[in-house]
CSV table of C-alpha atoms and ligand atoms in Angstrom, one decimal:
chain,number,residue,atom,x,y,z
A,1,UNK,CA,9.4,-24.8,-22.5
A,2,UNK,CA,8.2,-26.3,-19.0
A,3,UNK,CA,5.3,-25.5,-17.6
A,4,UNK,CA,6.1,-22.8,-15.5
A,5,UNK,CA,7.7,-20.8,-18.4
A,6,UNK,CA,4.8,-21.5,-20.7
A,7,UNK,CA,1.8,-20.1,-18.3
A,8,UNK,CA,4.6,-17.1,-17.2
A,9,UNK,CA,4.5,-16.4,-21.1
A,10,UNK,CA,0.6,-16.6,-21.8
A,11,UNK,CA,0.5,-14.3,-19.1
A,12,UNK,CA,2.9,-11.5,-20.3
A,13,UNK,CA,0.9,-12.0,-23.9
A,14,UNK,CA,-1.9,-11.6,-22.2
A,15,UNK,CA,-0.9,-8.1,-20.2
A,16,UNK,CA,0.5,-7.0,-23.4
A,17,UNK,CA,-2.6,-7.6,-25.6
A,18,UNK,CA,-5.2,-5.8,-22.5
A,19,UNK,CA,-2.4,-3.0,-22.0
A,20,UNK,CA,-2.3,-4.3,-18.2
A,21,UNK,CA,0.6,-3.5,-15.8
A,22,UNK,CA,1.3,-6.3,-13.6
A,23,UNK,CA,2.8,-5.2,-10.2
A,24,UNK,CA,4.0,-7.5,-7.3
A,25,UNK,CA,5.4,-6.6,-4.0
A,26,UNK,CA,8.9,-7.8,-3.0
A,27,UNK,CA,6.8,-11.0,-0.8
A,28,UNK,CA,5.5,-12.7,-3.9
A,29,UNK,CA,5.9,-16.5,-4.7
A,30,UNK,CA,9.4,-16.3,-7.0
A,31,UNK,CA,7.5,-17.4,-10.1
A,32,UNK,CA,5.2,-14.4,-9.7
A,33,UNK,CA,7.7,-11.6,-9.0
A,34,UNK,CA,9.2,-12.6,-12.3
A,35,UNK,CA,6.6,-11.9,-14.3
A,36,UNK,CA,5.7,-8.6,-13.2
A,37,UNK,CA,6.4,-5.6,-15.2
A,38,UNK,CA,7.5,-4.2,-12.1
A,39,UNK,CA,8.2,-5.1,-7.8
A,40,UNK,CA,8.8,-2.9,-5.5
A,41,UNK,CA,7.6,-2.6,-1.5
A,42,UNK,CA,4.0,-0.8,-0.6
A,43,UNK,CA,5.7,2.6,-1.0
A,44,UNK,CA,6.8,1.9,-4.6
A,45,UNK,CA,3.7,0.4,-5.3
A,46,UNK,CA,1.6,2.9,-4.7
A,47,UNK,CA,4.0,5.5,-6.3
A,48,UNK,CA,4.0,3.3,-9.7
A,49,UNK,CA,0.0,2.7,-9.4
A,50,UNK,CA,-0.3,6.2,-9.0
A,51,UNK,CA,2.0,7.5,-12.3
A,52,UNK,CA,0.8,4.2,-15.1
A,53,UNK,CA,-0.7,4.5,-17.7
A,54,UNK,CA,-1.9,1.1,-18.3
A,55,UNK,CA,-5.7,0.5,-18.4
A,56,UNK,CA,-5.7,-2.2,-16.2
A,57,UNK,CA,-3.3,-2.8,-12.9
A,58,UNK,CA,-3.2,-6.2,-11.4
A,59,UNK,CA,-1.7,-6.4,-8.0
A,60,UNK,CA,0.2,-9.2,-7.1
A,61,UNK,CA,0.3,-8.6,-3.4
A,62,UNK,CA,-2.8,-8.0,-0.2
A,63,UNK,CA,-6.2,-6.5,-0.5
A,64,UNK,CA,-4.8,-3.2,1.0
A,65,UNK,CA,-2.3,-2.7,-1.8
A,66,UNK,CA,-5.0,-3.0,-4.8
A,67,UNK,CA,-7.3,-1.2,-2.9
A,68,UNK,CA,-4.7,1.5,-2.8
A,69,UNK,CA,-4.1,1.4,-6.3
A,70,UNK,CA,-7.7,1.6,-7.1
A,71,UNK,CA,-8.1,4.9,-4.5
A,72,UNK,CA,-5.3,6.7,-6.8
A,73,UNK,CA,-6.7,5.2,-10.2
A,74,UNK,CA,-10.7,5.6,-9.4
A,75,UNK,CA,-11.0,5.2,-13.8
A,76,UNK,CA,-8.7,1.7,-14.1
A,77,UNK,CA,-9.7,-1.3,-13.2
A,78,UNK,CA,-7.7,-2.9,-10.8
A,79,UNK,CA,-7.4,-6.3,-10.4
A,80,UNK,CA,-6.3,-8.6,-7.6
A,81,UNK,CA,-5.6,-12.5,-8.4
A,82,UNK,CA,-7.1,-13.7,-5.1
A,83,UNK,CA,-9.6,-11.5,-3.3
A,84,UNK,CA,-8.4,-12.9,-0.1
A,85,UNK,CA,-5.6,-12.0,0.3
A,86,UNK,CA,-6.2,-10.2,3.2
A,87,UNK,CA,-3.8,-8.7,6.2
A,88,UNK,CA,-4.0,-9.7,9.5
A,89,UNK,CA,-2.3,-6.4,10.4
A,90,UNK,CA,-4.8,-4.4,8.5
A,91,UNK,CA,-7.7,-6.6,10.1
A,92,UNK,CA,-6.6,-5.5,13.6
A,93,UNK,CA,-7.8,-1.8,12.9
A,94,UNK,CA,-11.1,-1.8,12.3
A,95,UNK,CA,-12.7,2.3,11.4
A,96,UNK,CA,-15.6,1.9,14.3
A,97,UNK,CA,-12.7,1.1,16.7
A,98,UNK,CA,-10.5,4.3,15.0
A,99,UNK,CA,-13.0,6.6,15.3
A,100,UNK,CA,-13.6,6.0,19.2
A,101,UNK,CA,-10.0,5.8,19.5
A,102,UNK,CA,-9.5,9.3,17.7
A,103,UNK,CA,-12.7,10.8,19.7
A,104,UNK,CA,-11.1,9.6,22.9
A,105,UNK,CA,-7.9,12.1,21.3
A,106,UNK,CA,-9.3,15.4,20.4
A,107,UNK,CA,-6.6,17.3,18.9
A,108,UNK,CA,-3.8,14.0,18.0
A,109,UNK,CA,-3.5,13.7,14.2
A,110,UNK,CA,-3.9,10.2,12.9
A,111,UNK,CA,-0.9,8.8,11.2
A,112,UNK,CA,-2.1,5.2,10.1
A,113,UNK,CA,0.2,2.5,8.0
A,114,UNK,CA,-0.5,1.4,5.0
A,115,UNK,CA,-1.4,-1.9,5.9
A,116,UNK,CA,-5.1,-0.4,6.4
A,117,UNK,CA,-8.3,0.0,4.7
A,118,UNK,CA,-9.5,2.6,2.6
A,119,UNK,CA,-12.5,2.9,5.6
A,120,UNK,CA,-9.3,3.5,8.2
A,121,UNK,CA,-7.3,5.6,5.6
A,122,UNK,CA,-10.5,8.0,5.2
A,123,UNK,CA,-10.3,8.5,9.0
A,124,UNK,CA,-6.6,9.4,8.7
A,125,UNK,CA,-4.5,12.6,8.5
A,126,UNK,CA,-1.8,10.9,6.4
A,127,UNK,CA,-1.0,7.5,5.6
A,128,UNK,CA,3.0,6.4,6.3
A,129,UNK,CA,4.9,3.5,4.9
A,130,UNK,CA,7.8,1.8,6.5
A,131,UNK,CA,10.2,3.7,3.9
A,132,UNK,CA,8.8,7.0,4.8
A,133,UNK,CA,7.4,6.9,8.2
A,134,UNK,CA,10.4,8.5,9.9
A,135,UNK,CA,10.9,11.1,7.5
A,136,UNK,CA,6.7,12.3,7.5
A,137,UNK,CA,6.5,12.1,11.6
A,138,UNK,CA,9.7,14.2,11.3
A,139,UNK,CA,8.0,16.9,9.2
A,140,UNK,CA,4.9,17.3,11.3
A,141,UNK,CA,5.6,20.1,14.1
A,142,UNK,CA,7.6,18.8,17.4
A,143,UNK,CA,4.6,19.8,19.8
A,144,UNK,CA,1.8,17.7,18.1
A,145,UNK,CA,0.7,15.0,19.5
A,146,UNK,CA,0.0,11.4,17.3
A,147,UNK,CA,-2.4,9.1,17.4
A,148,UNK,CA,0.2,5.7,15.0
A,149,UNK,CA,-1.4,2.6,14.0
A,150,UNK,CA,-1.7,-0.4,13.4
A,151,UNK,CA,1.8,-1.5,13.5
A,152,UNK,CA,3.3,-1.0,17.5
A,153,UNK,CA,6.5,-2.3,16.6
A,154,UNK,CA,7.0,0.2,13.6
A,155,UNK,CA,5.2,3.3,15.4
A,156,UNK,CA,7.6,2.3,19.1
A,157,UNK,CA,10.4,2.5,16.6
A,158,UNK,CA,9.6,5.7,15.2
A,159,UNK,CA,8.7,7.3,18.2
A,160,UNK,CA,11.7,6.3,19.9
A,161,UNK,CA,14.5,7.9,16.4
A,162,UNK,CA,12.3,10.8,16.6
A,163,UNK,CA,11.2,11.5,20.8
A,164,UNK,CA,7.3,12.4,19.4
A,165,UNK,CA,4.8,12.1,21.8
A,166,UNK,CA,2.9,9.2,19.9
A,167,UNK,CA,0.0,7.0,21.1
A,168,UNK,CA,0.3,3.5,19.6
A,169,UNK,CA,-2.3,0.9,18.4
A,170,UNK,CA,-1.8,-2.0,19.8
A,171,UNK,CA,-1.4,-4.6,16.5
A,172,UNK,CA,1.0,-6.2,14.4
A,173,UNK,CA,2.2,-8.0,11.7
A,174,UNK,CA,1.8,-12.4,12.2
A,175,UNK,CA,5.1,-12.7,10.6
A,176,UNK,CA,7.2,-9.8,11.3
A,177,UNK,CA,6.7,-10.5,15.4
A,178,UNK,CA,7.2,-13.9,15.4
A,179,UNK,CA,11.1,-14.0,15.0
A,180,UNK,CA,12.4,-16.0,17.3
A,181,UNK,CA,14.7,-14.0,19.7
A,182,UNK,CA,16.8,-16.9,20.9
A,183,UNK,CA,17.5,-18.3,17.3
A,184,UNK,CA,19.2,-15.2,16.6
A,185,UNK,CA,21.2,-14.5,19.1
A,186,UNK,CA,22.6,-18.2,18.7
A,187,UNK,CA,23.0,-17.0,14.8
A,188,UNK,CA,24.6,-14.1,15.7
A,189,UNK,CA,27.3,-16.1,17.7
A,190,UNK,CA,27.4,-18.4,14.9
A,191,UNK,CA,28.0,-16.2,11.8
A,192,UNK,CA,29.9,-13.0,13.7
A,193,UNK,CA,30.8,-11.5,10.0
A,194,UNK,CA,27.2,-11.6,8.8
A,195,UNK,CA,25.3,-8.0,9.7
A,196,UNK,CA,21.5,-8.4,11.1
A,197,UNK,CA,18.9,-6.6,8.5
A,198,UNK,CA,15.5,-6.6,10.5
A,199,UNK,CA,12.2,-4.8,9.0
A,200,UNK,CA,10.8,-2.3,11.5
A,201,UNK,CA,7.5,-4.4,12.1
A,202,UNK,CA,9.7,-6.5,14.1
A,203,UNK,CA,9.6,-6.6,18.0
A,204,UNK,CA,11.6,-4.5,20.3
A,205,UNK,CA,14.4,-7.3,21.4
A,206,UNK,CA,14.9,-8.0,17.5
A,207,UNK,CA,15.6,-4.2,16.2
A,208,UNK,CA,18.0,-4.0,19.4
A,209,UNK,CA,20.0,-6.8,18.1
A,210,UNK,CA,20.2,-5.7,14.1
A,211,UNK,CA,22.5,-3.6,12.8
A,212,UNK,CA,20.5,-2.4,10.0
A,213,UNK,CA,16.4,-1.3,10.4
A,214,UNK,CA,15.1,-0.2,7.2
A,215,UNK,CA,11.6,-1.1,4.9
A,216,UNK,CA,12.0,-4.1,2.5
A,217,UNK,CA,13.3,-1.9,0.2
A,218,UNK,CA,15.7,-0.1,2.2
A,219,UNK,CA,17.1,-3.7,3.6
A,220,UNK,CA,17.2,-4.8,-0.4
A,221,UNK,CA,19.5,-1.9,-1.3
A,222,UNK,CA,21.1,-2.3,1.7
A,223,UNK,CA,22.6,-5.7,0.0
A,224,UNK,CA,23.1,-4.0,-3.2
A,225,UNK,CA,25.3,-1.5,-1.5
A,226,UNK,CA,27.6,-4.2,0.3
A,227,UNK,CA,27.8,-6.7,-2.1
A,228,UNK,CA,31.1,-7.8,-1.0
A,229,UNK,CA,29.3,-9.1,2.1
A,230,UNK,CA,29.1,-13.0,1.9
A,231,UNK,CA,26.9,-13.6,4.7
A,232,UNK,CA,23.4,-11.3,5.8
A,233,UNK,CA,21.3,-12.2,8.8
A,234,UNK,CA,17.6,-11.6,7.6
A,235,UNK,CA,14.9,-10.7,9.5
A,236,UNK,CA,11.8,-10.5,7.1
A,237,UNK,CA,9.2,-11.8,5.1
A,238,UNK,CA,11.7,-14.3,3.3
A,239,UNK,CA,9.7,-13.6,-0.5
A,240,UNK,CA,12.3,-10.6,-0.7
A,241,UNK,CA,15.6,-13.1,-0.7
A,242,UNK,CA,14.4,-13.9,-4.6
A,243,UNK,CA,15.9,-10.3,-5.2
A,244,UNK,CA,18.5,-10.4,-2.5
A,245,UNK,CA,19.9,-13.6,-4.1
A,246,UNK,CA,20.0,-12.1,-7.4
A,247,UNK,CA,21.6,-8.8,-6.5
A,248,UNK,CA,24.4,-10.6,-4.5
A,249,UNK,CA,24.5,-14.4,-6.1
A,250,UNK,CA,27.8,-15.4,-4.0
A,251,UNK,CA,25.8,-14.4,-0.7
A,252,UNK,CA,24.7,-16.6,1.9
A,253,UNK,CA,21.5,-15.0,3.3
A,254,UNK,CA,20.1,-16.5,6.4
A,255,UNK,CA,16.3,-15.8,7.4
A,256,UNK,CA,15.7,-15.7,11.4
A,257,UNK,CA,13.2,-18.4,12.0
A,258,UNK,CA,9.9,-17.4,13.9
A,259,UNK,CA,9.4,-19.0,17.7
A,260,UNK,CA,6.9,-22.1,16.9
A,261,UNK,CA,4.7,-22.8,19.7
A,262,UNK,CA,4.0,-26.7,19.3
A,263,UNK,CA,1.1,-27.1,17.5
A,264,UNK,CA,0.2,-23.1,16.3
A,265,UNK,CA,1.8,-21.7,13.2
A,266,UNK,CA,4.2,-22.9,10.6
A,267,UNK,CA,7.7,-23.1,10.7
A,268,UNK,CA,8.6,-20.7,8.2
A,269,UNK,CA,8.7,-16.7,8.0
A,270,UNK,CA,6.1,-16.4,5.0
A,271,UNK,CA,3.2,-14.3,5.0
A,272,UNK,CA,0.5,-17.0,4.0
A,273,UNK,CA,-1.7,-14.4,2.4
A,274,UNK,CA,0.9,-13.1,0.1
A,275,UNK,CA,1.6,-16.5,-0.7
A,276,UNK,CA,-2.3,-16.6,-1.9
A,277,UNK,CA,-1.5,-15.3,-4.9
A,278,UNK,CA,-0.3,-18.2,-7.7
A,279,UNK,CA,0.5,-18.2,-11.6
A,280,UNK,CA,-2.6,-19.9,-12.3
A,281,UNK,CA,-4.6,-17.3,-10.2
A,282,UNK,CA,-3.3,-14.5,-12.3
A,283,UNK,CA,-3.5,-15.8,-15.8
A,284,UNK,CA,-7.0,-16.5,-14.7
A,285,UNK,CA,-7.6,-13.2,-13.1
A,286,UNK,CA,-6.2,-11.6,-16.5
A,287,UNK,CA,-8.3,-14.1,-19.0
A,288,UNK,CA,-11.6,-12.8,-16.7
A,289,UNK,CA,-10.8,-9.3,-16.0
A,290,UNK,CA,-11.8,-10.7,-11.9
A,291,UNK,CA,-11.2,-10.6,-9.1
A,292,UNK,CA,-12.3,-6.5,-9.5
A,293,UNK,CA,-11.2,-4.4,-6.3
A,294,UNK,CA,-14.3,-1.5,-6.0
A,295,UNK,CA,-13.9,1.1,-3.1
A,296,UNK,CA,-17.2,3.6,-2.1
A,297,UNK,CA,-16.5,6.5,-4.4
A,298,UNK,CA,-17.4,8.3,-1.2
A,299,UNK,CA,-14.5,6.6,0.9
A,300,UNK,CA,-12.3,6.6,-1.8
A,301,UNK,CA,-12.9,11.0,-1.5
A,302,UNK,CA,-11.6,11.0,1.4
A,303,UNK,CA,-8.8,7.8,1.8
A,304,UNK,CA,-6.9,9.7,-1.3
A,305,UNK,CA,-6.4,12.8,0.5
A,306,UNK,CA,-3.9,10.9,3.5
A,307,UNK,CA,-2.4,8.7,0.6
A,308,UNK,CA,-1.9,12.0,-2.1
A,309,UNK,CA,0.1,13.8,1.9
A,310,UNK,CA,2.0,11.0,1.9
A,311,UNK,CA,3.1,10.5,-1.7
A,312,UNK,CA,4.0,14.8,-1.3
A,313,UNK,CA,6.1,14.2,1.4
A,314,UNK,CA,8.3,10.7,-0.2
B,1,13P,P1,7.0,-2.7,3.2
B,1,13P,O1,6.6,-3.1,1.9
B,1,13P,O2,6.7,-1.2,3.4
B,1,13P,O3,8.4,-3.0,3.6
B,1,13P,O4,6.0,-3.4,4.2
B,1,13P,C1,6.2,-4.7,4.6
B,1,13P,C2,4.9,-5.4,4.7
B,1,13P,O5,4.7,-6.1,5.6
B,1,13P,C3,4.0,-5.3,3.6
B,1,13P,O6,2.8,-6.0,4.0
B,2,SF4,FE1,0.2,-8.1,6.5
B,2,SF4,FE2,2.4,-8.9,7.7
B,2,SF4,FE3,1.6,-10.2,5.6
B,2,SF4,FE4,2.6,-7.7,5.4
B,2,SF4,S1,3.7,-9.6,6.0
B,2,SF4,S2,0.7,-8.5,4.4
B,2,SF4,S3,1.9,-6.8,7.3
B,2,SF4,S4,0.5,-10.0,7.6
C-alpha cells in the first residue's frame, strides 16, 4: 500500500466510524475526489447536503459551498478541510455593496449565484446555479426586471438565451475569464473533429466559439453522452478532466490555456483555492472535527429561504 492509498484509507475508516459524508466538487485535487462518498458540481452539492443523513458533512470544495451546506443542515456539523478556501468570485460581492446596489433598484428581484455568502444570499430573492440558472430566470414572469450577480459572464449569457431585462454585477470567476482567446482559436484549427465544451462563467468571445455551454456537470455528461468522440476542447476548471477521463478513457481532452500576462498568474486553468484542499488536510480535519463552518443563526433565517426557491425550482 503506498502512501497515498494508506492515508485515502484512514480517511474512509475514519468517516465510517464518525458517520461523516465526505463531499467534493468536480475541481478537487484527483486524490481527493476519490475518496469522497460523493462529487458532484455546487448544484449537486447542495442538493446531497440538503437530503444526508450523516452527522457530520465535510466539504471538499470553497467556503461558499460548506457554508451552504451548514444553511440547509443548521443541526450537523459541517466541516471544511481548509477554512481558506475562499472565492474570489464570491469576494467581489460584498452585502453593504448589494444592499446599495438593490436600493438604487426598487422593485428588481435579486437573483445572486451561488458563489456568494450567506450575508449576500440573505439579501437575495433566489439563489441560481450554473445548472439551473436558465431554467429559474425562465420561470420568473417576462416583465420583471433583475438585479444578477456576481458572475457577468454567466448572468450576460443568461440574459441573452432568455431576452430578460437583467442588470449585471460586474465580477467574475479568476479562472473561468482567463482563457486565452487566441489559443483556441489556433486549437480549433488544429483539432477541427474535437467540439469546444466551455463553462458559462467564461467570457463573451469564448462561449461564441464553443459548441457546447453548460455547468460542470452538464459539460461532464455531455462526454458521457458522446463517448465515441476521441477528441474534446475544454474550457474549464481542469479538476473536472479526472471524471471526464474516466467516463471516456480513449479520449483526448484538451484544456484551453488562460492568457498569461508575463509575470501575473500561473500558467494553468486551476482554481488555486480549490486546490487548498489536500489528503492530509482532511484526514486532519476529520481526526479534529475542525475546521467548523458556523453561520449567524439569524443570517442563516433568511439565506435558506433563496437556497430552499432554488432547490424547488431544479
Ligand atoms: P458549477 O459547479 O455550478 O459548475 O460552478 C463552477 C464553479 O466555478 C464552482 O466554483
Ligand atoms: Fe470561485 Fe472560480 Fe474558483 Fe469557482 S473556479 S471557486 S468561481 S474562483
Amino acid at each position: 500500500m503506498n502512501e497515498q492509498t494508506n492515508i485515502q484509507q484512514l480517511i474512509r475508516d475514519l468517516a465510517k466510524e464518525k458517520n461523516a459524508v465526505i463531499m467534493a466538487h468536480y475541481y478537487q485535487r484527483p486524490e481527493v475526489q476519490e475518496v469522497a462518498d460523493f462529487i458532484g458540481d455546487s448544484l449537486a452539492l447542495a442538493q446531497q447536503a440538503a437530503k444526508t443523513d450523516a452527522d457530520i458533512i465535510v466539504l471538499c470544495g470553497v467556503h461558499f459551498m460548506a457554508e451552504t451546506a451548514k444553511i440547509l443542515c443548521p443541526g450537523k456539523k459541517v466541516l471544511i478541510p481548509d477554512a481558506d478556501a475562499g472565492c474570489s468570485l464570491a469576494d467581489s460581492c460584498k452585502a453593504a455593496d448589494l444592499r446599495a446596489w438593490k436600493k438604487a433598484h426598487p422593485g428588481y428581484q435579486v437573483i445572486s449565484y451561488v458563489n456568494t455568502s450567506a450575508d449576500v444570499k440573505a439579501l437575495t430573492d433566489i439563489v441560481v446555479t450554473s445548472s439551473n440558472a436558465l431554467k429559474i430566470v425562465q420561470s420568473i414572469p417576462a416583465n420583471q426586471p433583475i438585479l444578477f450577480g456576481p458572475d457577468q459572464n454567466l448572468g450576460r449569457y443568461i440574459n441573452q438565451m432568455t431576452g430578460r431585462e437583467m442588470t449585471l454585477w460586474d465580477g467574475a470567476c479568476h479562472v473561468h475569464s482567463r482563457f486565452s482567446v487566441e489559443a483556441l482559436i489556433t486549437m480549433k484549427k488544429e483539432h477541427p473533429d474535437a467540439p469546444v465544451l466551455a463553462h458559462p462563467e467564461c467570457k463573451q468571445a469564448i462561449l461564441t466559439l464553443a459548441d457546447v455551454i453548460g455547468s460542470t456537470q452538464a459539460l461532464l455528461n455531455y462526454v458521457k453522452k458522446h463517448t465515441d468522440t476521441r477528441k474534446f476542447i475544454i474550457a474549464t476548471e481542469t479538476g473536472v478532466l479526472h471524471e471526464m477521463q474516466k467516463a471516456c478513457p480513449e479520449a483526448t481532452f484538451l484544456p484551453v490555456p488562460p492568457e498569461v500576462t508575463e509575470g501575473v498568474g500561473c500558467a494553468c486553468n486551476e482554481c488555486e483555492y480549490m486546490r487548498m484542499v489536500t489528503l492530509d488536510k482532511l484526514y486532519n480535519c476529520l481526526v479534529n472535527e475542525t475546521p467548523e463552518v458556523i453561520v449567524n443563526p439569524e443570517i442563516a433565517a433568511k439565506a435558506i429561504l433563496p437556497i430552499q426557491k432554488m432547490l424547488a425550482l431544479s
